[in-house]
């Protein structure tokens, strides 16, 4: 980043693009370079810009806001399809929950880039993403078999991840670069924070509303939740995304702080939990439900590691933080090894099933990813490389998960005869 700033020091357009591509890295590099280049007039402008705190909240472009409102209304209407058309709720939501949100998010990202005139998603790539989403919509709703089919349930579980990956491709403007993918992870961390705040506020408002009406003799709880809440829920991530894109500073520092706090806490919890497993006599080898919870724990801990790195990967991390992430990664590899051995044991004892094949494949992919991340973290701990190398390997590996979710969604039902 330093060299890029020096190269484009006389080019305001390129400096602006550098800043927008990675604000944290730009600030850090500029701060270190400033004593050497401070006599340049453009540098003085950037110094004032970067050191002026922005306190007001931007509501963005009225056209962007209108697009989000219209998208939220359409998404809310789709969420009400079972009530509008008399569809079975369990059948509809299990198959289509991802389509209530991700196509609208992808459309917003594509529209916003088109409005800015920068990093526009090429028409061919956008049509490719649209085609895949439509194919997934048709496939999941036309797949034969009842709702208890293992392959159908696996498709329904993995389909939102598949759509999430496609949305990330649009978020990156169709540019296949690791840093763009890590930017998508950062956005997801920020979105989780702002959505949690919005849901808490909405929950308080709902409780007060229902309570006030009950005081005057109106029991509106069922009516309120079946209509207002169901219709409004899809709007939360859409509005949260709009606020984040219009105000990058809004929660940009919250998600990495949360990840930093939870990383040592999770490591301590994991150590205690592994000891408690031995003491309790429980094991994932013969207990299917326990193995499922064990894998959910693995995914949760891995998410903490990823968000800890992606949330502030370009900031200077202390040795203590690097060691925490490194040790947590090693512990997660141990957890993954236990889960993987349990899956192999169950396959050897009772044969292969769609569920076991899916869990086995997912755990193998996670193990490889963890080994790559841990090796880069070791390099950062030993001072041989920087934390940016961990970010790169994370970004390069993300498409592997996209391919795997596509295999589970589309190929597993065919391979296992829709059973």
XYZ file of C-alpha atoms in Angstrom:
419
model
C 0.000 0.000 0.000
C 2.865 2.414 0.787
C 4.365 1.955 -2.654
C 0.979 2.402 -4.304
C 0.438 5.692 -2.449
C 3.869 6.988 -3.456
C 3.334 5.930 -7.077
C -0.007 7.751 -7.348
C 0.815 10.705 -5.117
C -0.002 13.193 -7.871
C -3.108 11.351 -9.063
C -6.207 12.203 -6.926
C -8.398 9.671 -8.732
C -6.081 6.734 -8.064
C -5.549 7.808 -4.449
C -9.307 7.831 -3.941
C -9.590 4.329 -5.441
C -6.784 3.082 -3.200
C -8.557 4.529 -0.164
C -11.899 2.939 -1.069
C -10.324 -0.446 -1.806
C -8.928 -0.789 1.721
C -9.502 2.110 4.092
C -7.697 0.591 7.090
C -4.532 -0.260 5.163
C -4.562 3.158 3.452
C -4.826 5.000 6.783
C -1.985 2.983 8.304
C 0.324 3.401 5.300
C -0.484 7.106 4.936
C 0.177 7.732 8.633
C 3.619 6.137 8.348
C 4.474 8.004 5.132
C 3.172 11.412 6.228
C 6.405 12.773 7.819
C 8.234 12.237 4.518
C 5.605 13.658 2.150
C 3.762 16.243 4.268
C 4.932 19.217 2.168
C 2.754 18.115 -0.773
C -0.531 20.084 -0.995
C -2.567 16.984 -1.888
C -1.030 15.150 1.067
C -2.106 17.971 3.396
C -5.665 17.569 2.120
C -5.611 13.829 2.756
C -4.135 14.374 6.229
C -7.036 16.632 7.181
C -9.547 14.254 5.619
C -8.254 11.203 7.470
C -7.987 13.005 10.807
C -11.393 14.663 10.734
C -13.946 12.639 12.660
C -17.246 12.205 10.892
C -19.979 12.414 13.506
C -23.074 12.742 11.347
C -24.893 9.796 9.820
C -25.352 9.798 6.067
C -28.640 8.548 4.664
C -27.105 8.144 1.235
C -28.711 8.814 -2.100
C -32.526 9.122 -2.227
C -32.500 6.801 -5.267
C -30.521 4.166 -3.351
C -32.882 4.481 -0.400
C -35.904 4.113 -2.690
C -34.358 0.998 -4.246
C -33.859 -0.530 -0.779
C -37.419 0.314 0.312
C -38.917 -1.215 -2.842
C -36.683 -4.307 -2.432
C -37.739 -4.637 1.214
C -41.425 -4.450 0.261
C -40.995 -7.113 -2.443
C -38.945 -9.337 -0.094
C -41.591 -8.957 2.623
C -44.291 -9.888 0.119
C -42.343 -13.014 -0.883
C -42.051 -13.914 2.804
C -45.867 -13.740 3.015
C -46.448 -16.064 0.029
C -47.676 -18.967 2.229
C -50.405 -16.759 3.701
C -51.240 -15.078 0.377
C -51.427 -18.250 -1.733
C -52.333 -20.792 0.949
C -49.001 -22.643 0.741
C -47.631 -25.008 3.355
C -45.359 -22.829 5.506
C -42.854 -25.531 6.443
C -42.566 -26.682 2.834
C -42.174 -23.136 1.473
C -39.736 -21.721 4.014
C -37.484 -24.788 4.178
C -36.910 -24.620 0.419
C -37.058 -20.874 -0.254
C -35.779 -19.067 2.838
C -32.601 -17.986 1.011
C -34.554 -16.478 -1.881
C -36.339 -14.076 0.456
C -33.051 -12.223 1.052
C -30.005 -12.954 -1.112
C -31.357 -12.088 -4.598
C -32.390 -8.676 -3.259
C -28.997 -8.093 -1.623
C -27.252 -9.081 -4.860
C -29.519 -6.735 -6.825
C -28.704 -3.881 -4.420
C -24.954 -4.397 -4.780
C -25.213 -4.541 -8.577
C -27.446 -1.456 -8.669
C -25.171 0.513 -6.345
C -22.054 -0.217 -8.376
C -23.920 0.712 -11.554
C -24.987 4.004 -9.959
C -21.435 4.809 -8.867
C -20.020 3.912 -12.264
C -17.149 2.042 -10.617
C -16.307 -1.634 -10.421
C -19.451 -2.410 -12.381
C -20.431 -6.078 -12.514
C -19.905 -7.167 -16.147
C -23.204 -7.995 -17.834
C -22.111 -11.548 -18.621
C -21.126 -12.268 -15.018
C -24.301 -10.713 -13.645
C -26.419 -12.820 -16.014
C -24.419 -15.873 -14.933
C -25.237 -15.194 -11.266
C -28.885 -14.529 -12.104
C -29.044 -17.762 -14.105
C -27.575 -19.783 -11.237
C -30.057 -18.308 -8.769
C -32.986 -19.081 -11.067
C -31.673 -22.598 -11.652
C -31.397 -23.112 -7.895
C -34.935 -21.781 -7.388
C -36.371 -24.192 -9.959
C -34.261 -27.121 -8.774
C -35.128 -26.860 -5.083
C -38.850 -26.464 -5.761
C -39.093 -29.188 -8.428
C -36.888 -31.773 -6.696
C -38.953 -34.927 -6.136
C -39.364 -36.535 -2.744
C -41.010 -35.531 0.516
C -39.645 -33.044 3.030
C -38.101 -35.878 5.071
C -35.717 -36.849 2.269
C -32.104 -36.616 3.481
C -30.797 -35.267 0.183
C -33.563 -32.657 0.011
C -32.849 -31.537 3.573
C -29.137 -31.252 2.760
C -29.964 -29.188 -0.318
C -32.183 -26.899 1.746
C -29.474 -26.444 4.391
C -26.687 -25.728 1.893
C -28.733 -23.627 -0.534
C -28.566 -20.394 1.563
C -24.757 -20.805 1.687
C -24.715 -21.233 -2.091
C -26.799 -18.061 -2.549
C -24.622 -16.236 0.014
C -21.561 -17.086 -2.092
C -23.193 -15.813 -5.278
C -24.118 -12.587 -3.477
C -20.479 -12.215 -2.458
C -19.443 -12.464 -6.111
C -21.757 -9.571 -6.955
C -20.507 -7.659 -3.882
C -16.974 -7.912 -5.287
C -18.152 -6.482 -8.602
C -17.327 -9.712 -10.403
C -13.640 -9.237 -9.558
C -12.090 -12.536 -8.535
C -9.543 -11.307 -5.979
C -8.872 -12.532 -2.399
C -9.046 -9.011 -0.926
C -12.536 -8.548 -2.379
C -13.680 -11.774 -0.726
C -12.225 -10.681 2.617
C -14.070 -7.390 2.188
C -17.247 -9.455 1.908
C -16.425 -11.209 5.192
C -15.878 -7.829 6.853
C -19.224 -6.654 5.538
C -20.906 -9.766 6.985
C -19.346 -9.107 10.387
C -20.605 -5.523 10.345
C -24.024 -6.672 9.117
C -24.365 -9.145 11.998
C -23.694 -6.347 14.487
C -26.128 -3.822 13.023
C -28.832 -6.466 12.438
C -28.526 -7.594 16.072
C -29.008 -3.990 17.226
C -31.982 -3.491 14.896
C -33.601 -6.762 16.050
C -33.161 -5.816 19.713
C -34.787 -2.440 19.056
C -37.542 -4.115 17.011
C -38.110 -6.683 19.746
C -38.549 -3.938 22.350
C -40.939 -2.046 20.067
C -42.957 -5.220 19.416
C -43.195 -6.031 23.120
C -44.331 -2.510 23.970
C -46.870 -2.489 21.100
C -48.428 -5.841 22.021
C -48.426 -4.877 25.702
C -50.133 -1.519 25.101
C -52.889 -3.075 23.001
C -53.449 -5.820 25.594
C -54.043 -3.131 28.233
C -57.076 -1.881 26.305
C -58.437 -5.368 25.658
C -57.007 -6.169 22.228
C -54.987 -9.380 21.867
C -53.008 -8.601 18.695
C -50.041 -10.900 19.361
C -50.845 -13.488 16.676
C -51.958 -10.883 14.125
C -48.886 -8.732 14.796
C -46.314 -11.505 14.495
C -47.945 -13.256 11.534
C -48.120 -10.062 9.510
C -45.956 -7.182 10.725
C -42.993 -9.246 11.967
C -42.910 -11.739 9.072
C -43.239 -8.922 6.532
C -40.586 -6.742 8.222
C -37.860 -9.313 8.945
C -36.415 -9.406 5.375
C -36.052 -5.614 5.524
C -33.599 -5.792 8.471
C -30.516 -7.015 6.540
C -31.438 -4.876 3.535
C -31.656 -1.680 5.576
C -28.609 -2.735 7.609
C -26.637 -3.186 4.382
C -27.761 0.217 3.128
C -26.654 1.915 6.352
C -23.276 0.138 6.329
C -22.549 1.051 2.719
C -23.577 4.676 3.308
C -21.685 4.878 6.633
C -18.611 2.607 6.635
C -17.605 4.051 10.008
C -20.921 3.118 11.640
C -19.990 -0.327 12.993
C -16.658 -0.879 11.249
C -14.768 -0.949 14.544
C -17.359 -2.877 16.539
C -17.186 -6.313 14.882
C -13.356 -6.641 15.152
C -13.522 -5.561 18.811
C -16.173 -8.194 19.523
C -14.087 -10.827 17.726
C -10.979 -9.844 19.709
C -12.870 -10.102 22.995
C -14.411 -13.458 22.165
C -11.284 -15.125 20.746
C -9.568 -15.686 24.161
C -12.925 -16.417 25.821
C -13.762 -19.070 23.214
C -10.291 -20.602 23.559
C -10.756 -20.961 27.318
C -14.248 -22.371 26.853
C -12.976 -24.869 24.287
C -10.228 -26.132 26.601
C -12.710 -26.603 29.432
C -15.245 -28.232 27.112
C -12.763 -30.783 25.762
C -11.862 -31.716 29.334
C -15.540 -31.954 30.286
C -16.184 -34.340 27.369
C -13.618 -36.778 28.757
C -15.057 -36.479 32.263
C -18.685 -36.894 31.162
C -18.031 -40.001 29.112
C -19.908 -38.565 26.147
C -18.418 -39.220 22.753
C -19.358 -38.278 19.183
C -18.623 -41.793 17.909
C -21.864 -43.383 19.068
C -24.063 -40.352 19.713
C -25.376 -38.810 16.475
C -26.894 -35.706 18.112
C -23.681 -35.045 20.031
C -21.674 -35.308 16.807
C -23.995 -32.755 15.197
C -23.530 -30.316 18.088
C -19.783 -30.961 17.968
C -19.700 -29.916 14.325
C -21.771 -26.804 15.031
C -19.238 -25.897 17.716
C -16.459 -26.372 15.179
C -18.126 -24.042 12.660
C -18.774 -21.422 15.345
C -15.178 -21.383 16.578
C -13.871 -21.256 13.029
C -16.126 -18.242 12.358
C -14.596 -16.465 15.380
C -11.109 -17.045 13.959
C -12.071 -15.816 10.506
C -13.841 -12.688 11.732
C -10.963 -11.903 14.098
C -8.624 -11.888 11.103
C -10.940 -10.387 8.485
C -12.322 -7.737 10.828
C -8.976 -5.988 11.281
C -6.439 -7.929 9.262
C -4.635 -4.809 8.091
C -4.204 -3.358 11.556
C -1.101 -3.990 13.604
C -1.818 -6.905 15.932
C 0.099 -7.509 19.131
C 2.004 -10.741 19.688
C -0.569 -11.645 22.307
C -3.425 -11.421 19.790
C -1.496 -13.456 17.218
C -0.725 -16.152 19.788
C -4.397 -16.330 20.832
C -5.473 -16.826 17.212
C -2.697 -19.353 16.596
C -3.552 -21.441 19.689
C -7.268 -21.198 18.966
C -6.608 -22.484 15.445
C -4.660 -25.450 16.823
C -7.480 -26.258 19.268
C -9.995 -26.054 16.436
C -7.894 -28.494 14.410
C -8.048 -30.892 17.377
C -11.846 -30.514 17.532
C -12.042 -31.057 13.779
C -9.836 -34.158 14.066
C -12.147 -35.644 16.687
C -15.229 -34.916 14.571
C -13.566 -36.331 11.446
C -12.527 -39.526 13.176
C -16.060 -39.947 14.531
C -17.512 -39.576 11.034
C -15.052 -42.142 9.632
C -15.985 -44.504 12.484
C -19.713 -44.185 11.764
C -19.164 -44.726 8.019
C -17.031 -47.821 8.703
C -19.643 -49.221 11.101
C -22.904 -48.370 9.350
C -21.980 -47.409 5.795
C -22.212 -44.227 3.760
C -25.337 -42.059 3.769
C -26.016 -38.621 2.268
C -25.711 -36.962 5.687
C -22.428 -38.684 6.516
C -21.002 -37.900 3.078
C -21.943 -34.211 3.442
C -20.503 -33.920 6.952
C -17.357 -35.782 5.922
C -16.764 -33.524 2.921
C -17.424 -30.372 4.921
C -15.070 -31.421 7.723
C -12.285 -32.298 5.294
C -12.588 -28.881 3.632
C -12.579 -27.130 7.014
C -9.539 -29.140 8.149
C -7.540 -28.181 5.049
C -8.555 -24.544 5.498
C -7.580 -24.577 9.172
C -4.189 -26.132 8.401
C -3.477 -23.428 5.809
C -4.598 -20.625 8.138
C -2.634 -22.060 11.081
C 0.547 -22.330 9.016
C 0.218 -18.651 8.036
C -0.540 -17.691 11.630
C 2.629 -19.498 12.708
C 4.538 -17.393 10.199
C 2.964 -14.237 11.677
C 3.738 -15.329 15.261
C 7.358 -16.103 14.378
C 7.722 -12.797 12.545
C 8.435 -14.375 9.158
C 5.245 -13.044 7.523
C 2.456 -10.602 8.316
C -1.185 -11.119 9.186
C -2.017 -10.093 5.610
C -0.776 -13.516 4.450
C -3.466 -15.150 6.578
C -6.040 -12.926 4.922
C -4.824 -13.922 1.461
C -5.076 -17.641 2.108
C -8.573 -17.192 3.559
C -9.680 -15.251 0.495
C -8.219 -17.775 -1.927
C -9.905 -20.702 -0.184
C -13.453 -19.292 0.033
C -14.442 -20.426 -3.525
C -13.806 -24.032 -2.430
C -16.785 -23.782 -0.067
C -18.902 -22.355 -2.886
C -18.087 -25.346 -5.100
C -18.846 -27.767 -2.265
C -22.233 -26.197 -1.482
C -23.083 -26.434 -5.196
C -22.185 -30.143 -5.184
C -24.373 -30.828 -2.134
C -27.307 -28.777 -3.449
C -27.388 -30.048 -7.038
C -25.455 -33.337 -7.228
C -26.192 -35.105 -3.944
C -29.902 -35.647 -4.725
C -28.955 -37.204 -8.075
C -26.033 -39.265 -6.716
C -28.121 -40.715 -3.878
C -31.296 -41.205 -5.886
C -33.229 -38.389 -4.121
C -33.307 -40.460 -0.919
